[in-house]
């Protein structure tokens, strides 16, 4: 069962513009959400997280927005840089169960 | 090193062989997870340890899969009588606390069953 969905397998943006990656979830028990970044032949690396008590969390060029009523979150990267080119995974977990569920990933390409 | 270490990086097994995949988590990390990642997919949960206790093994696809963490540190994922559908990258991750906190992943073991 796909509890976390990333419906866009790929996204291409120009350097300097905004990248917006989207994620939807179905399990209303999820209350902790994360974005991971993955380069080829490496494991996913934690990027940014948000708990369900917030609707926005910002860290430098990266901002995560959470819309609990829509069960939707998004990652904004601005300005996008070529080094941001990677696969981005959305993940979610619930306090009652510490296993994290991942989306299928979105491959971001930032063109110079 | 300070990160999660997995070995081997690559493993080729003939169908029917048993394999053992090793994970060295970050020192002191309480929680340890195993995930399976098929090509083009996100990591799929297999099992979770808190210290030496295996608290959740609901993601293990069959009784051919077995994981252990006997001293609450190093973990081994064992797959018996490997099948072609077991071919995937197996990721290990650890986290500092038992409650929600970011997972730190190793680089994975790519298993190919021929």
Short mmCIF file of C-alpha atoms in Angstrom, two decimals:
data_model
loop_
_atom_site.label_atom_id
_atom_site.label_comp_id
_atom_site.label_asym_id
_atom_site.label_seq_id
_atom_site.Cartn_x
_atom_site.Cartn_y
_atom_site.Cartn_z
CA UNK A 1 0.00 0.00 0.00
CA UNK A 2 1.40 3.33 -1.11
CA UNK A 3 0.91 5.50 1.93
CA UNK A 4 3.29 8.14 0.62
CA UNK A 5 3.05 9.19 -3.01
CA UNK A 6 5.22 11.32 -5.22
CA UNK A 7 3.33 11.57 -8.47
CA UNK A 8 6.02 13.32 -10.50
CA UNK A 9 8.88 10.98 -11.35
CA UNK A 10 10.97 13.84 -12.71
CA UNK A 11 11.30 17.61 -12.72
CA UNK A 12 13.60 19.86 -14.71
CA UNK A 13 14.25 23.51 -13.80
CA UNK A 14 16.66 26.23 -14.81
CA UNK A 15 19.43 27.26 -12.47
CA UNK A 16 18.35 30.15 -10.27
CA UNK A 17 14.63 29.34 -10.52
CA UNK A 18 12.44 27.71 -7.90
CA UNK A 19 12.06 23.92 -7.70
CA UNK A 20 8.83 22.62 -6.17
CA UNK A 21 8.57 18.94 -5.31
CA UNK A 22 5.26 17.55 -4.16
CA UNK A 23 4.20 14.67 -1.95
CA UNK A 24 0.84 13.29 -0.81
CA UNK A 25 0.09 10.87 1.99
CA UNK A 26 -2.91 8.82 2.99
CA UNK A 27 -2.29 7.80 6.60
CA UNK A 28 -3.74 10.42 8.95
CA UNK A 29 -1.60 9.01 11.78
CA UNK A 30 1.56 10.35 10.17
CA UNK A 31 2.85 13.31 12.14
CA UNK A 32 6.49 13.64 11.15
CA UNK A 33 7.58 14.32 7.60
CA UNK A 34 10.98 14.44 6.00
CA UNK A 35 12.71 15.02 2.71
CA UNK A 36 15.78 13.06 1.72
CA UNK A 37 18.15 13.66 -1.16
CA UNK A 38 19.91 10.82 -2.94
CA UNK A 39 22.86 10.82 -5.31
CA UNK A 40 23.65 7.73 -7.44
CA UNK A 41 25.34 4.86 -5.59
CA UNK A 42 24.83 6.57 -2.24
CA UNK A 43 22.24 6.19 0.48
CA UNK A 44 19.57 8.86 1.02
CA UNK A 45 20.75 11.90 2.99
CA UNK A 46 18.43 13.76 5.33
CA UNK A 47 17.57 17.24 4.07
CA UNK A 48 14.78 18.80 6.13
CA UNK A 49 11.86 17.74 8.31
CA UNK A 50 8.61 19.09 9.70
CA UNK A 51 6.31 17.92 12.46
CA UNK A 52 2.56 18.08 12.18
CA UNK A 53 2.29 20.95 14.66
CA UNK A 54 3.88 23.26 12.08
CA UNK A 55 2.94 24.18 8.55
CA UNK A 56 6.30 25.50 7.42
CA UNK A 57 9.95 24.87 8.14
CA UNK A 58 12.80 26.70 6.50
CA UNK A 59 16.50 25.90 6.28
CA UNK A 60 18.51 28.12 3.98
CA UNK A 61 17.39 27.56 0.40
CA UNK A 62 15.06 24.73 1.43
CA UNK A 63 11.52 25.18 2.74
CA UNK A 64 9.01 22.45 3.49
CA UNK A 65 5.30 23.24 3.59
CA UNK A 66 2.72 20.97 5.21
CA UNK A 67 -1.02 21.08 4.51
CA UNK A 68 -2.54 18.60 6.93
CA UNK A 69 -6.12 18.97 5.73
CA UNK A 70 -5.04 18.09 2.20
CA UNK A 71 -2.49 15.51 3.40
CA UNK A 72 0.06 17.22 1.20
CA UNK A 73 3.56 18.49 1.62
CA UNK A 74 5.98 20.20 -0.69
CA UNK A 75 9.65 21.07 -0.81
CA UNK A 76 10.70 24.39 -2.28
CA UNK A 77 14.29 24.99 -3.32
CA UNK A 78 15.17 28.54 -4.19
CA UNK A 79 17.36 29.42 -5.92
CA UNK A 80 17.99 26.03 -7.51
CA UNK A 81 21.59 25.10 -8.22
CA UNK A 82 23.07 22.40 -10.51
CA UNK A 83 24.38 20.59 -7.40
CA UNK A 84 20.77 20.11 -6.31
CA UNK A 85 20.31 17.62 -9.14
CA UNK A 86 19.44 14.36 -7.39
CA UNK A 87 16.51 12.11 -6.52
CA UNK A 88 14.35 13.54 -3.72
CA UNK A 89 12.35 11.22 -1.48
CA UNK A 90 9.47 12.29 0.71
CA UNK A 91 9.03 10.25 3.90
CA UNK A 92 6.56 10.11 6.76
CA UNK A 93 6.23 8.39 10.09
CA UNK A 94 3.85 8.24 13.05
CA UNK A 95 4.83 8.52 16.71
CA UNK A 96 3.12 5.23 17.53
CA UNK A 97 5.29 3.31 15.10
CA UNK A 98 8.80 4.26 14.27
CA UNK A 99 8.96 2.82 10.77
CA UNK A 100 9.26 5.43 8.10
CA UNK A 101 7.40 5.20 4.79
CA UNK A 102 8.92 6.60 1.62
CA UNK A 103 7.57 7.85 -1.66
CA UNK A 104 8.96 6.59 -4.97
CA UNK A 105 11.10 9.69 -5.47
CA UNK A 106 11.31 12.62 -7.87
CA UNK A 107 14.41 13.08 -10.00
CA UNK A 108 15.30 16.79 -10.06
CA UNK A 109 17.54 18.11 -12.81
CA UNK A 110 18.77 21.69 -12.51
CA UNK A 111 20.12 22.95 -15.81
CA UNK A 112 22.90 25.56 -15.87
CA UNK B 1 34.18 6.54 10.07
CA UNK B 2 31.26 8.44 11.54
CA UNK B 3 28.56 7.19 9.21
CA UNK B 4 26.56 4.00 8.74
CA UNK B 5 28.70 1.34 7.09
CA UNK B 6 27.32 -1.53 5.03
CA UNK B 7 29.14 -4.51 3.57
CA UNK B 8 29.51 -5.86 1.03
CA UNK B 9 28.73 -3.02 -1.38
CA UNK B 10 27.85 -5.50 -4.11
CA UNK B 11 26.83 -9.13 -3.88
CA UNK B 12 26.07 -11.53 -6.70
CA UNK B 13 24.39 -14.76 -5.65
CA UNK B 14 23.17 -17.73 -7.59
CA UNK B 15 19.51 -18.55 -7.10
CA UNK B 16 19.14 -20.73 -4.04
CA UNK B 17 22.23 -19.46 -2.24
CA UNK B 18 22.08 -17.88 1.21
CA UNK B 19 23.46 -14.37 1.70
CA UNK B 20 24.30 -12.24 4.74
CA UNK B 21 24.41 -8.48 4.63
CA UNK B 22 26.10 -6.51 7.39
CA UNK B 23 25.33 -3.10 8.86
CA UNK B 24 27.46 -1.09 11.27
CA UNK B 25 25.28 1.76 12.56
CA UNK B 26 26.52 5.04 13.95
CA UNK B 27 27.92 4.39 17.41
CA UNK B 28 25.34 4.94 20.14
CA UNK B 29 22.36 4.99 17.81
CA UNK B 30 19.43 3.22 19.42
CA UNK B 31 17.27 2.54 16.39
CA UNK B 32 18.24 0.49 13.36
CA UNK B 33 16.21 -0.09 10.23
CA UNK B 34 16.51 -2.25 7.13
CA UNK B 35 14.94 -1.15 3.87
CA UNK B 36 14.73 -2.75 0.44
CA UNK B 37 14.90 -0.49 -2.60
CA UNK B 38 13.94 -1.80 -6.02
CA UNK B 39 15.04 0.05 -9.15
CA UNK B 40 13.06 3.26 -9.61
CA UNK B 41 11.26 2.90 -6.30
CA UNK B 42 11.58 4.39 -2.87
CA UNK B 43 12.95 2.43 0.07
CA UNK B 44 10.48 -0.15 1.40
CA UNK B 45 10.51 -0.89 5.12
CA UNK B 46 11.66 -4.37 6.14
CA UNK B 47 12.34 -4.37 9.86
CA UNK B 48 13.18 -2.20 12.87
CA UNK B 49 15.31 -2.72 15.96
CA UNK B 50 15.43 -0.69 19.14
CA UNK B 51 18.73 -1.71 20.69
CA UNK B 52 18.75 -5.51 20.43
CA UNK B 53 14.98 -5.89 20.34
CA UNK B 54 13.34 -6.43 16.96
CA UNK B 55 10.17 -4.42 17.47
CA UNK B 56 8.74 -4.64 13.99
CA UNK B 57 9.39 -7.17 11.24
CA UNK B 58 6.17 -6.66 9.37
CA UNK B 59 7.98 -5.65 6.17
CA UNK B 60 9.99 -8.83 5.73
CA UNK B 61 8.60 -10.31 2.49
CA UNK B 62 8.88 -13.97 3.46
CA UNK B 63 10.26 -16.32 6.09
CA UNK B 64 13.42 -16.56 3.97
CA UNK B 65 14.36 -13.14 5.38
CA UNK B 66 15.81 -12.92 8.85
CA UNK B 67 17.47 -10.03 10.69
CA UNK B 68 19.30 -9.85 13.97
CA UNK B 69 21.09 -7.32 16.15
CA UNK B 70 22.25 -9.46 19.06
CA UNK B 71 24.27 -6.87 20.99
CA UNK B 72 22.33 -3.80 20.00
CA UNK B 73 24.98 -2.56 17.60
CA UNK B 74 25.93 -4.42 14.39
CA UNK B 75 23.04 -5.96 12.49
CA UNK B 76 22.89 -8.71 9.90
CA UNK B 77 20.17 -9.27 7.34
CA UNK B 78 20.14 -12.84 6.11
CA UNK B 79 18.30 -14.07 3.05
CA UNK B 80 17.99 -17.81 2.62
CA UNK B 81 17.49 -19.60 -0.69
CA UNK B 82 17.69 -16.36 -2.67
CA UNK B 83 15.28 -15.81 -5.54
CA UNK B 84 15.58 -13.44 -8.52
CA UNK B 85 12.93 -11.16 -7.05
CA UNK B 86 15.23 -10.56 -4.08
CA UNK B 87 17.53 -8.53 -6.37
CA UNK B 88 17.52 -4.98 -4.97
CA UNK B 89 19.55 -2.51 -2.97
CA UNK B 90 19.33 -3.21 0.75
CA UNK B 91 19.68 -0.07 2.84
CA UNK B 92 20.46 0.08 6.52
CA UNK B 93 19.71 3.20 8.56
CA UNK B 94 20.14 4.21 12.18
CA UNK B 95 18.81 7.00 14.33
CA UNK B 96 19.88 8.44 17.63
CA UNK B 97 16.59 8.17 19.46
CA UNK B 98 13.68 5.81 19.59
CA UNK B 99 11.18 8.54 18.80
CA UNK B 100 10.90 10.29 15.47
CA UNK B 101 14.23 11.60 14.30
CA UNK B 102 16.02 11.63 10.95
CA UNK B 103 17.45 8.35 9.75
CA UNK B 104 21.08 8.15 8.71
CA UNK B 105 21.52 5.76 5.82
CA UNK B 106 24.42 3.66 4.68
CA UNK B 107 25.29 3.41 0.99
CA UNK B 108 23.51 0.10 0.69
CA UNK B 109 24.32 -3.38 -0.57
CA UNK B 110 23.29 -4.08 -4.15
CA UNK B 111 22.22 -7.72 -4.34
CA UNK B 112 21.91 -9.39 -7.73
CA UNK B 113 20.50 -12.91 -7.86
CA UNK B 114 21.27 -14.75 -11.10
#
